[in-house]
Short mmCIF file of C-alpha atoms and ligand atoms in Angstrom, two decimals:
data_model
loop_
_atom_site.label_atom_id
_atom_site.label_comp_id
_atom_site.label_asym_id
_atom_site.label_seq_id
_atom_site.Cartn_x
_atom_site.Cartn_y
_atom_site.Cartn_z
CA MET A 1 45.17 -63.47 -24.53
CA GLU A 2 46.65 -60.16 -25.60
CA THR A 3 50.08 -60.60 -27.07
CA THR A 4 52.79 -58.13 -27.96
CA LYS A 5 54.82 -59.16 -30.95
CA THR A 6 57.88 -57.06 -30.60
CA ILE A 7 59.90 -57.59 -33.70
CA LEU A 8 63.09 -55.69 -33.07
CA ARG A 9 65.18 -56.72 -36.07
CA ILE A 10 65.34 -59.66 -38.38
CA LEU A 11 68.59 -61.58 -38.48
CA THR A 12 69.67 -64.86 -40.03
CA VAL A 13 72.13 -67.11 -38.23
CA TYR A 14 74.14 -69.66 -40.25
CA GLY A 15 76.11 -72.31 -38.41
CA ASN A 16 76.80 -75.95 -37.80
CA ALA A 17 73.93 -77.69 -35.99
CA GLU A 18 76.33 -78.88 -33.27
CA SER A 19 78.16 -75.60 -32.82
CA ARG A 20 78.27 -74.29 -29.23
CA ASP A 21 78.97 -70.75 -30.49
CA ALA A 22 75.79 -70.90 -32.57
CA TYR A 23 73.83 -72.06 -29.51
CA VAL A 24 75.07 -69.09 -27.47
CA ILE A 25 73.92 -66.72 -30.23
CA ARG A 26 70.49 -68.39 -30.60
CA ASP A 27 69.97 -68.34 -26.83
CA PHE A 28 70.87 -64.65 -26.61
CA LEU A 29 68.63 -63.67 -29.55
CA LYS A 30 65.70 -65.70 -28.27
CA ARG A 31 65.97 -64.21 -24.78
CA SER A 32 66.28 -60.74 -26.26
CA VAL A 33 63.14 -61.26 -28.39
CA VAL A 34 65.05 -60.64 -31.60
CA THR A 35 63.38 -62.37 -34.51
CA PHE A 36 65.89 -64.53 -36.32
CA GLU A 37 66.04 -67.38 -38.78
CA TRP A 38 68.34 -70.30 -37.97
CA VAL A 39 69.92 -72.01 -40.99
CA PRO A 40 72.07 -75.02 -40.11
CA ILE A 41 74.94 -75.51 -42.57
CA ALA A 42 77.98 -77.75 -42.35
CA ASP A 43 80.96 -75.42 -42.70
CA MET A 44 82.50 -72.36 -44.38
CA ALA A 45 82.68 -74.20 -47.73
CA ALA A 46 78.90 -74.63 -47.64
CA PHE A 47 78.53 -70.94 -46.73
CA ILE A 48 80.66 -69.86 -49.71
CA ASN A 49 78.56 -72.11 -51.96
CA ILE A 50 75.38 -70.37 -50.85
CA PHE A 51 76.89 -66.87 -50.91
CA PRO A 52 79.62 -66.83 -53.58
CA GLU A 53 79.32 -63.04 -53.78
CA VAL A 54 80.24 -62.48 -50.11
CA TYR A 55 83.86 -61.47 -49.58
CA VAL A 56 85.32 -63.86 -47.01
CA VAL A 57 88.72 -63.24 -45.46
CA GLU A 58 90.91 -66.22 -44.54
CA GLY A 59 90.28 -67.24 -40.95
CA GLN A 60 86.67 -66.04 -40.91
CA ASN A 61 84.48 -68.81 -39.62
CA LEU A 62 80.95 -69.90 -38.78
CA PRO A 63 78.61 -69.05 -37.22
CA ALA A 64 77.78 -66.16 -39.53
CA VAL A 65 75.08 -63.63 -38.76
CA LYS A 66 73.37 -61.71 -41.55
CA LEU A 67 72.45 -58.27 -40.25
CA PRO A 68 69.35 -56.30 -41.25
CA ASP A 69 71.49 -54.18 -43.64
CA GLY A 70 72.54 -57.35 -45.52
CA ASN A 71 76.11 -57.46 -44.18
CA PHE A 72 77.54 -60.52 -42.46
CA ILE A 73 79.54 -60.81 -39.26
CA PHE A 74 81.52 -63.99 -38.72
CA ASN A 75 81.88 -65.92 -35.47
CA PRO A 76 80.57 -62.92 -33.52
CA THR A 77 80.29 -62.69 -29.75
CA VAL A 78 76.93 -61.63 -28.37
CA GLU A 79 78.59 -58.27 -27.64
CA ASP A 80 79.40 -57.92 -31.37
CA ILE A 81 75.78 -58.63 -32.27
CA ALA A 82 74.40 -56.27 -29.63
CA CYS A 83 76.82 -53.61 -30.84
CA ASN A 84 75.62 -54.05 -34.42
CA LEU A 85 72.01 -53.74 -33.25
CA GLY A 86 72.90 -50.46 -31.53
CA TRP A 87 72.34 -51.87 -28.05
CA ILE A 88 75.71 -51.11 -26.51
CA THR A 89 75.37 -47.58 -25.30
CA LYS A 90 77.37 -45.42 -22.93
CA PRO A 91 75.89 -44.21 -19.63
CA LYS A 92 74.04 -40.94 -20.33
CA LEU A 93 74.70 -39.40 -16.90
CA LYS A 94 77.76 -39.27 -14.69
CA GLU A 95 75.70 -39.72 -11.57
CA TYR A 96 72.31 -41.37 -11.01
CA ASP A 97 69.83 -41.38 -8.13
CA ILE A 98 69.65 -45.15 -8.36
CA SER A 99 71.65 -47.88 -10.05
CA ILE A 100 70.06 -51.28 -10.47
CA PHE A 101 72.13 -54.38 -11.12
CA GLY A 102 70.32 -57.16 -12.96
CA GLY A 103 67.64 -57.08 -15.65
CA GLY A 104 65.47 -59.94 -14.39
CA PRO A 105 61.94 -59.41 -13.02
CA ALA A 106 63.17 -57.75 -9.79
CA GLY A 107 65.57 -55.35 -11.55
CA LEU A 108 63.09 -54.46 -14.30
CA SER A 109 60.36 -53.81 -11.75
CA ALA A 110 62.66 -51.60 -9.67
CA ALA A 111 63.65 -49.73 -12.85
CA VAL A 112 60.05 -49.10 -13.93
CA TYR A 113 58.96 -47.88 -10.49
CA ALA A 114 62.09 -45.77 -9.91
CA ALA A 115 61.99 -43.98 -13.27
CA SER A 116 58.21 -43.54 -13.23
CA GLU A 117 58.57 -41.87 -9.82
CA GLY A 118 61.12 -39.38 -11.10
CA LEU A 119 64.45 -40.93 -10.07
CA SER A 120 67.31 -40.83 -12.58
CA THR A 121 67.78 -44.56 -13.10
CA VAL A 122 70.40 -46.79 -14.67
CA LEU A 123 69.92 -50.53 -15.08
CA VAL A 124 73.01 -52.64 -15.67
CA GLU A 125 72.56 -56.14 -17.10
CA ARG A 126 75.52 -58.42 -17.79
CA GLU A 127 73.70 -60.55 -20.40
CA ALA A 128 70.20 -60.36 -21.86
CA ILE A 129 67.13 -58.75 -20.30
CA GLY A 130 64.77 -61.18 -18.56
CA GLY A 131 66.97 -63.14 -16.17
CA GLN A 132 65.86 -66.65 -15.33
CA ALA A 133 62.27 -65.77 -16.12
CA GLY A 134 63.38 -64.93 -19.66
CA THR A 135 64.29 -68.59 -20.15
CA SER A 136 60.86 -69.87 -19.14
CA SER A 137 58.71 -71.14 -21.99
CA LEU A 138 55.42 -70.34 -20.21
CA ILE A 139 54.85 -68.67 -16.86
CA GLU A 140 51.35 -69.67 -15.83
CA ASN A 141 51.14 -68.43 -12.25
CA TYR A 142 51.95 -64.73 -12.78
CA LEU A 143 48.96 -62.60 -11.89
CA GLY A 144 47.00 -61.14 -14.77
CA PHE A 145 47.91 -63.65 -17.50
CA PRO A 146 45.28 -66.42 -17.35
CA GLY A 147 46.65 -68.00 -20.53
CA GLY A 148 50.24 -67.76 -19.28
CA ILE A 149 52.99 -65.65 -20.79
CA SER A 150 56.40 -66.65 -22.08
CA GLY A 151 59.29 -65.34 -20.03
CA ASN A 152 60.88 -63.41 -22.84
CA ASP A 153 57.57 -61.79 -23.80
CA LEU A 154 57.09 -60.64 -20.19
CA ALA A 155 60.66 -59.34 -20.07
CA GLU A 156 60.34 -57.48 -23.37
CA ARG A 157 57.15 -55.77 -22.19
CA ALA A 158 58.93 -54.71 -19.00
CA ARG A 159 61.93 -53.47 -20.98
CA GLN A 160 59.66 -51.31 -23.13
CA GLN A 161 57.96 -49.96 -20.02
CA ALA A 162 61.34 -49.09 -18.49
CA VAL A 163 62.52 -47.37 -21.68
CA LYS A 164 59.24 -45.43 -21.84
CA PHE A 165 59.94 -43.96 -18.40
CA GLY A 166 63.52 -43.06 -19.34
CA VAL A 167 65.59 -45.81 -17.73
CA ASP A 168 69.15 -45.88 -19.03
CA ILE A 169 69.69 -49.58 -19.83
CA LEU A 170 73.29 -50.75 -20.15
CA LEU A 171 73.31 -54.24 -21.64
CA ILE A 172 76.06 -56.85 -21.68
CA ARG A 173 78.01 -54.95 -19.07
CA LYS A 174 80.27 -56.56 -16.58
CA SER A 175 81.55 -54.49 -13.70
CA VAL A 176 85.16 -54.96 -12.73
CA LYS A 177 84.97 -53.04 -9.47
CA ALA A 178 82.22 -51.72 -7.21
CA GLN A 179 83.10 -49.63 -4.19
CA PHE A 180 81.33 -47.27 -1.82
CA ILE A 181 82.98 -43.86 -1.57
CA ASP A 182 81.34 -41.02 0.40
CA GLN A 183 78.04 -42.92 0.59
CA LYS A 184 77.93 -43.39 -3.20
CA LEU A 185 78.43 -46.53 -5.22
CA HIS A 186 81.19 -46.18 -7.82
CA VAL A 187 81.19 -48.84 -10.53
CA ASP A 188 83.92 -49.42 -13.11
CA PHE A 189 83.03 -51.45 -16.20
CA THR A 190 85.32 -53.64 -18.26
CA ASP A 191 84.94 -51.25 -21.21
CA GLY A 192 86.39 -48.36 -19.18
CA ASN A 193 83.06 -46.62 -18.51
CA LYS A 194 82.13 -45.66 -14.98
CA ILE A 195 78.93 -44.78 -13.15
CA ILE A 196 78.24 -43.24 -9.76
CA ALA A 197 74.92 -43.76 -7.99
CA ARG A 198 73.47 -42.45 -4.75
CA SER A 199 71.64 -45.70 -4.07
CA ASN A 200 71.66 -49.23 -5.42
CA VAL A 201 69.26 -52.11 -5.84
CA SER A 202 71.02 -55.39 -6.42
CA ALA A 203 68.76 -57.78 -8.30
CA THR A 204 71.42 -60.07 -9.73
CA GLY A 205 69.48 -63.27 -9.09
CA VAL A 206 71.00 -66.72 -9.30
CA GLU A 207 72.83 -68.72 -11.93
CA TYR A 208 72.55 -72.39 -12.68
CA LEU A 209 74.33 -75.04 -10.70
CA ARG A 210 76.49 -77.45 -12.68
CA LEU A 211 76.31 -81.24 -12.76
CA ASP A 212 79.84 -81.38 -11.37
CA ILE A 213 80.99 -84.40 -13.40
CA PRO A 214 84.10 -84.98 -15.54
CA ASP A 215 83.99 -83.61 -19.12
CA GLU A 216 80.93 -81.48 -18.38
CA ASP A 217 82.64 -78.40 -19.84
CA LYS A 218 83.60 -80.26 -22.99
CA TYR A 219 79.94 -80.63 -23.97
CA LEU A 220 78.69 -77.33 -22.57
CA ASN A 221 76.34 -75.87 -25.20
CA ALA A 222 77.16 -78.85 -27.42
CA GLY A 223 74.69 -81.31 -25.91
CA ILE A 224 74.63 -80.13 -22.29
CA TYR A 225 72.66 -76.94 -21.73
CA TYR A 226 71.93 -75.05 -18.52
CA GLY A 227 68.37 -73.90 -18.11
CA ALA A 228 65.08 -74.75 -19.67
CA GLY A 229 66.24 -74.54 -23.28
CA ALA A 230 63.41 -72.35 -24.55
CA SER A 231 65.47 -71.51 -27.65
CA GLU A 232 66.21 -75.15 -28.43
CA ALA A 233 62.81 -76.80 -28.06
CA PHE A 234 61.99 -76.65 -31.77
CA LEU A 235 65.36 -78.21 -32.66
CA CYS A 236 64.56 -81.28 -30.57
CA ALA A 237 61.82 -82.55 -32.90
CA ASN A 238 61.69 -86.37 -32.73
CA GLN A 239 64.70 -86.51 -30.40
CA HIS A 240 65.08 -88.11 -27.00
CA VAL A 241 65.56 -85.18 -24.60
CA PHE A 242 66.86 -85.47 -21.02
CA VAL A 243 65.93 -82.92 -18.36
CA VAL A 244 67.89 -83.02 -15.10
CA GLY A 245 66.05 -81.73 -12.02
CA GLY A 246 62.66 -82.07 -10.39
CA GLY A 247 61.70 -78.48 -9.61
CA ASN A 248 59.20 -76.24 -11.40
CA SER A 249 61.69 -75.02 -13.99
CA ALA A 250 62.58 -78.63 -14.89
CA GLY A 251 58.89 -79.56 -14.97
CA GLN A 252 58.06 -76.69 -17.31
CA ALA A 253 60.99 -77.60 -19.53
CA ALA A 254 59.91 -81.25 -19.74
CA LEU A 255 56.37 -80.26 -20.73
CA ASN A 256 57.66 -77.79 -23.31
CA PHE A 257 60.02 -80.35 -24.89
CA SER A 258 57.28 -82.97 -24.93
CA LYS A 259 55.49 -80.87 -27.60
CA HIS A 260 58.33 -81.53 -30.05
CA ALA A 261 60.49 -84.40 -28.80
CA LYS A 262 59.94 -88.10 -29.35
CA LYS A 263 60.51 -88.76 -25.66
CA VAL A 264 61.47 -86.73 -22.58
CA THR A 265 63.25 -88.31 -19.63
CA MET A 266 63.43 -86.41 -16.36
CA ILE A 267 66.35 -87.42 -14.16
CA ILE A 268 65.82 -86.61 -10.49
CA ARG A 269 67.83 -87.42 -7.37
CA GLY A 270 64.83 -87.89 -5.08
CA ASN A 271 62.10 -90.52 -5.11
CA ASP A 272 59.10 -88.20 -5.38
CA LEU A 273 58.22 -85.40 -7.78
CA ALA A 274 55.44 -84.06 -5.58
CA ALA A 275 57.97 -82.78 -3.05
CA SER A 276 59.52 -80.33 -5.50
CA LEU A 277 56.93 -79.64 -8.20
CA SER A 278 53.79 -77.47 -8.18
CA TYR A 279 50.64 -79.56 -8.32
CA TYR A 280 49.48 -78.22 -11.71
CA LEU A 281 52.77 -79.26 -13.34
CA LEU A 282 52.88 -82.63 -11.58
CA ASP A 283 49.39 -83.43 -12.79
CA ARG A 284 50.26 -82.62 -16.42
CA ILE A 285 53.55 -84.49 -16.34
CA GLN A 286 51.86 -87.60 -15.00
CA GLN A 287 49.36 -87.46 -17.85
CA LYS A 288 51.99 -87.10 -20.59
CA LYS A 289 52.89 -90.52 -21.95
CA LYS A 290 55.97 -89.08 -23.64
CA ILE A 291 57.52 -88.07 -20.31
CA GLU A 292 59.23 -90.68 -18.15
CA VAL A 293 60.83 -89.97 -14.78
CA LEU A 294 63.96 -91.71 -13.50
CA PHE A 295 63.87 -91.43 -9.69
CA ASN A 296 66.90 -91.74 -7.36
CA SER A 297 69.06 -91.05 -10.39
CA ARG A 298 71.86 -88.79 -11.51
CA ILE A 299 74.15 -88.45 -14.49
CA THR A 300 77.59 -89.75 -13.58
CA ALA A 301 79.37 -89.65 -16.95
CA VAL A 302 79.07 -88.04 -20.37
CA ASP A 303 80.73 -88.98 -23.64
CA GLY A 304 80.89 -88.04 -27.30
CA ASN A 305 83.16 -86.52 -29.94
CA ASN A 306 82.64 -82.89 -30.86
CA SER A 307 79.24 -82.97 -29.23
CA LEU A 308 77.50 -85.11 -26.66
CA SER A 309 76.38 -88.57 -27.79
CA GLU A 310 75.81 -90.56 -24.60
CA ILE A 311 75.24 -90.26 -20.87
CA THR A 312 75.57 -92.71 -18.00
CA VAL A 313 72.80 -92.59 -15.40
CA SER A 314 73.32 -94.19 -11.98
CA ASN A 315 70.57 -95.22 -9.60
CA SER A 316 71.45 -94.61 -5.96
CA VAL A 317 69.04 -97.28 -4.65
CA THR A 318 69.64 -100.21 -7.03
CA GLN A 319 73.24 -99.14 -7.82
CA ASP A 320 72.46 -99.89 -11.50
CA THR A 321 74.09 -97.81 -14.22
CA THR A 322 72.50 -97.37 -17.62
CA VAL A 323 74.03 -95.79 -20.73
CA TYR A 324 71.65 -93.77 -22.92
CA LYS A 325 72.23 -92.27 -26.35
CA ALA A 326 71.77 -88.56 -25.69
CA LYS A 327 72.18 -85.45 -27.83
CA PHE A 328 70.20 -83.05 -25.66
CA VAL A 329 70.56 -82.75 -21.89
CA PHE A 330 69.02 -79.73 -20.14
CA VAL A 331 70.15 -79.12 -16.58
CA CYS A 332 67.68 -77.30 -14.28
CA ILE A 333 68.94 -78.06 -10.78
CA GLY A 334 68.74 -74.67 -9.10
CA GLY A 335 71.39 -72.07 -8.67
CA LYS A 336 73.82 -70.04 -6.68
CA PRO A 337 73.57 -66.27 -6.18
CA ASN A 338 75.39 -63.80 -8.43
CA THR A 339 77.01 -61.76 -5.69
CA SER A 340 80.72 -62.06 -6.40
CA TRP A 341 80.77 -58.37 -7.41
CA ALA A 342 80.19 -57.55 -3.73
CA THR A 343 83.01 -59.71 -2.36
CA ASP A 344 85.19 -56.78 -1.36
CA THR A 345 82.37 -54.60 -0.06
CA ALA A 346 80.90 -54.47 3.45
CA ILE A 347 77.64 -56.13 2.33
CA VAL A 348 76.90 -59.12 4.57
CA ARG A 349 76.21 -62.37 2.71
CA ASP A 350 75.13 -65.75 4.04
CA ASP A 351 77.25 -68.91 3.63
CA ALA A 352 75.81 -69.59 0.18
CA GLY A 353 76.49 -65.98 -0.90
CA TYR A 354 72.95 -64.54 -0.72
CA PHE A 355 72.60 -60.92 0.48
CA VAL A 356 71.25 -60.60 4.01
CA THR A 357 68.76 -57.77 4.47
CA GLY A 358 66.57 -56.01 7.05
CA GLY A 359 65.72 -57.82 10.28
CA ASP A 360 67.80 -60.89 9.32
CA LEU A 361 70.92 -58.77 9.90
CA TYR A 362 70.12 -58.68 13.61
CA ARG A 363 69.86 -62.47 13.86
CA PRO A 364 72.79 -64.84 14.48
CA PRO A 365 75.12 -65.49 12.79
CA PHE A 366 74.76 -62.25 10.78
CA ASP A 367 74.49 -59.90 13.77
CA LYS A 368 78.24 -60.25 14.38
CA LYS A 369 79.22 -59.43 10.81
CA TRP A 370 78.41 -55.70 10.67
CA ASP A 371 78.66 -52.56 12.78
CA LYS A 372 74.92 -51.90 13.38
CA SER A 373 75.49 -48.18 12.81
CA PHE A 374 72.01 -47.77 11.33
CA ASN A 375 68.64 -49.49 11.29
CA PRO A 376 68.29 -51.23 7.89
CA ALA A 377 64.93 -51.13 6.12
CA PHE A 378 63.30 -54.44 5.13
CA LEU A 379 65.24 -54.90 1.87
CA GLU A 380 68.32 -52.93 2.87
CA THR A 381 71.71 -54.64 3.18
CA SER A 382 74.34 -53.88 5.80
CA VAL A 383 75.52 -50.94 3.63
CA PRO A 384 73.13 -47.96 3.90
CA GLY A 385 71.39 -47.15 0.62
CA CYS A 386 72.23 -50.53 -0.89
CA PHE A 387 69.17 -52.75 -1.25
CA ALA A 388 68.62 -56.28 -2.53
CA ALA A 389 65.54 -57.61 -4.30
CA GLY A 390 64.42 -60.95 -5.72
CA ASP A 391 66.18 -64.30 -5.76
CA VAL A 392 69.56 -62.86 -4.73
CA ARG A 393 68.23 -62.11 -1.25
CA HIS A 394 68.73 -64.45 1.71
CA ASN A 395 65.50 -66.45 2.28
CA SER A 396 63.73 -65.05 -0.79
CA VAL A 397 60.64 -66.69 -2.26
CA LYS A 398 62.03 -67.47 -5.76
CA ARG A 399 58.99 -66.53 -7.82
CA VAL A 400 58.46 -63.98 -10.58
CA ALA A 401 55.69 -62.22 -8.63
CA SER A 402 57.76 -61.88 -5.46
CA ALA A 403 60.78 -60.62 -7.43
CA VAL A 404 58.58 -58.01 -9.14
CA GLY A 405 57.03 -57.07 -5.77
CA GLU A 406 60.41 -56.72 -4.07
CA GLY A 407 61.77 -54.62 -6.94
CA ALA A 408 58.87 -52.20 -6.53
CA MET A 409 59.15 -52.21 -2.75
CA ALA A 410 62.89 -51.53 -2.81
CA VAL A 411 62.23 -48.28 -4.67
CA THR A 412 60.02 -47.03 -1.81
CA PHE A 413 62.92 -47.62 0.59
CA VAL A 414 65.28 -45.87 -1.84
CA HIS A 415 63.05 -42.77 -1.76
CA ARG A 416 63.16 -42.73 2.06
CA TYR A 417 66.92 -43.24 2.05
CA LEU A 418 67.56 -40.43 -0.47
CA HIS A 419 65.21 -38.10 1.41
CA ASP A 420 66.97 -38.75 4.75
CA THR A 421 70.51 -38.69 3.38
CA TYR A 422 70.72 -35.94 0.76
C1 FAD B 1 63.12 -72.11 -16.46
C2 FAD B 1 62.52 -71.35 -15.31
C3 FAD B 1 61.13 -71.29 -15.18
C4 FAD B 1 60.56 -70.58 -14.13
N1 FAD B 1 59.20 -70.52 -14.05
C5 FAD B 1 58.62 -69.79 -13.10
C6 FAD B 1 57.18 -69.68 -13.04
O1 FAD B 1 56.46 -70.26 -13.85
N2 FAD B 1 56.66 -68.90 -12.07
C7 FAD B 1 57.41 -68.24 -11.15
O2 FAD B 1 56.85 -67.52 -10.33
N3 FAD B 1 58.76 -68.35 -11.16
C8 FAD B 1 59.38 -69.10 -12.11
N4 FAD B 1 60.76 -69.22 -12.13
C9 FAD B 1 61.54 -68.51 -11.12
C10 FAD B 1 61.69 -67.03 -11.52
O3 FAD B 1 62.08 -66.93 -12.87
C11 FAD B 1 62.70 -66.33 -10.63
O4 FAD B 1 62.26 -66.41 -9.29
C12 FAD B 1 62.84 -64.86 -11.04
O5 FAD B 1 63.31 -64.76 -12.37
C13 FAD B 1 63.81 -64.13 -10.10
O6 FAD B 1 63.98 -62.84 -10.60
P1 FAD B 1 65.25 -61.95 -10.21
O7 FAD B 1 65.09 -60.69 -10.97
O8 FAD B 1 65.37 -61.91 -8.75
O9 FAD B 1 66.54 -62.75 -10.70
P2 FAD B 1 66.94 -63.36 -12.12
O10 FAD B 1 65.74 -63.71 -12.91
O11 FAD B 1 67.91 -64.43 -11.80
O12 FAD B 1 67.69 -62.17 -12.88
C14 FAD B 1 68.94 -61.73 -12.47
C15 FAD B 1 69.59 -60.96 -13.62
O13 FAD B 1 70.78 -60.34 -13.14
C16 FAD B 1 71.82 -60.46 -14.12
N5 FAD B 1 73.11 -60.37 -13.45
C17 FAD B 1 73.74 -61.29 -12.68
N6 FAD B 1 74.91 -60.81 -12.21
C18 FAD B 1 75.03 -59.53 -12.68
C19 FAD B 1 76.01 -58.50 -12.54
N7 FAD B 1 77.10 -58.67 -11.79
N8 FAD B 1 75.80 -57.32 -13.17
C20 FAD B 1 74.69 -57.13 -13.92
N9 FAD B 1 73.71 -58.07 -14.09
C21 FAD B 1 73.88 -59.25 -13.47
C22 FAD B 1 71.55 -61.82 -14.74
O14 FAD B 1 72.15 -61.92 -16.03
C23 FAD B 1 70.01 -61.84 -14.79
O15 FAD B 1 69.53 -61.26 -15.98
C24 FAD B 1 61.38 -69.93 -13.18
C25 FAD B 1 62.77 -70.02 -13.27
C26 FAD B 1 63.34 -70.73 -14.33
C27 FAD B 1 64.86 -70.82 -14.44
#
């Protein structure tokens, strides 16, 4: 298979092996395809021992990131790192033909098609490029990659394609307010910047659901991780890893961990993996001796000191509870849509928060929620010129290929909208 090795910069990250801040940095760098070396060290005293020549101010703490120019930044946020890599840029234009929210497969696809077809395009991503797909260790069912492709490799290729066509990419941006004024979307960002766009494609996808148990937050990124843990797999060598969930993302994660871990335990609520897992994954999981599946089970308690050390698993059929020693729990139990930015707009959402588009807007119960002043195109929301693509859409397919397809399709509707409106 053809591979692109996109080495952006080389960084070294020093931190305590159990540090949640260090995990957040590793996860961001991995998803952003930044080559980095991870060096676990105990504390600042150990750091000073290794680097006696580095001037350390009182209060500076691990993790420390060594930048390509040799300088260190201490306990940085991902924004600090992105800033140091020159990734935090200001919008180049005051007004764009199209703004795209979300840098997952749907948003990247919309960006590539829009810019390549001559629209001035801005893509706003609140975290790292790639979305959920960027966390996948190997996507095997995306057309054109018979050997599979890792999610972050696919995302990085798409990012390069978007940049080539002139897309203005604003990374690590959170909007504080989005409002429609005179048929244009006005967006204010937390950093004070503002953009105006004549049309919008919302491709903000979904974010992970939580376990919803006591003390979950205490061990977040310190033993409990949301997602498939692509950045952590190599750290789990000879460990017992727990994966919660029985869908394709959980199945992929279990197979990926089984390459490194001593044992992988999948914890699923149902009594059958076949109901939720693609056949090709099911087949491989059943053949892997290292992977065991606990059916009818869920985690009901977690415990530890600074990081997770044990979990309690309850069986809903036998009512048994079992305590396991656990340092790595990866939660892949689906998600909820990222649509809170649209709360105060006239965009109709379903009960779970997904954007309702096209013909669905004419069906109950959504038909009563908007004024029917225009005839929305297939991916158009109840606000003219505002489209939704990918997982964030009501009744979407939840696949990389469909997200990419919808992103491209949305741009065709944007052209028609701009032609008819301006
Ligand atoms: C581990 C894993 C493995 C998977 N494997 C496969 C597979 O093998 N094959 C397959 O077909 N599908 C797979 N999927 C599903 C697939 O990844 C998703 O269907 C696809 O990523 C959806 O793309 P999207 O662009 O709609 O949304 P997402 O991928 O969810 O991307 C949304 C993006 O929007 C950003 N965002 C959210 N809110 C805002 C905001 N307010 N402003 C700006 N940006 C925002 C997010 O940070 C994110 O980057 C997998 C999913 C996971 C989690």
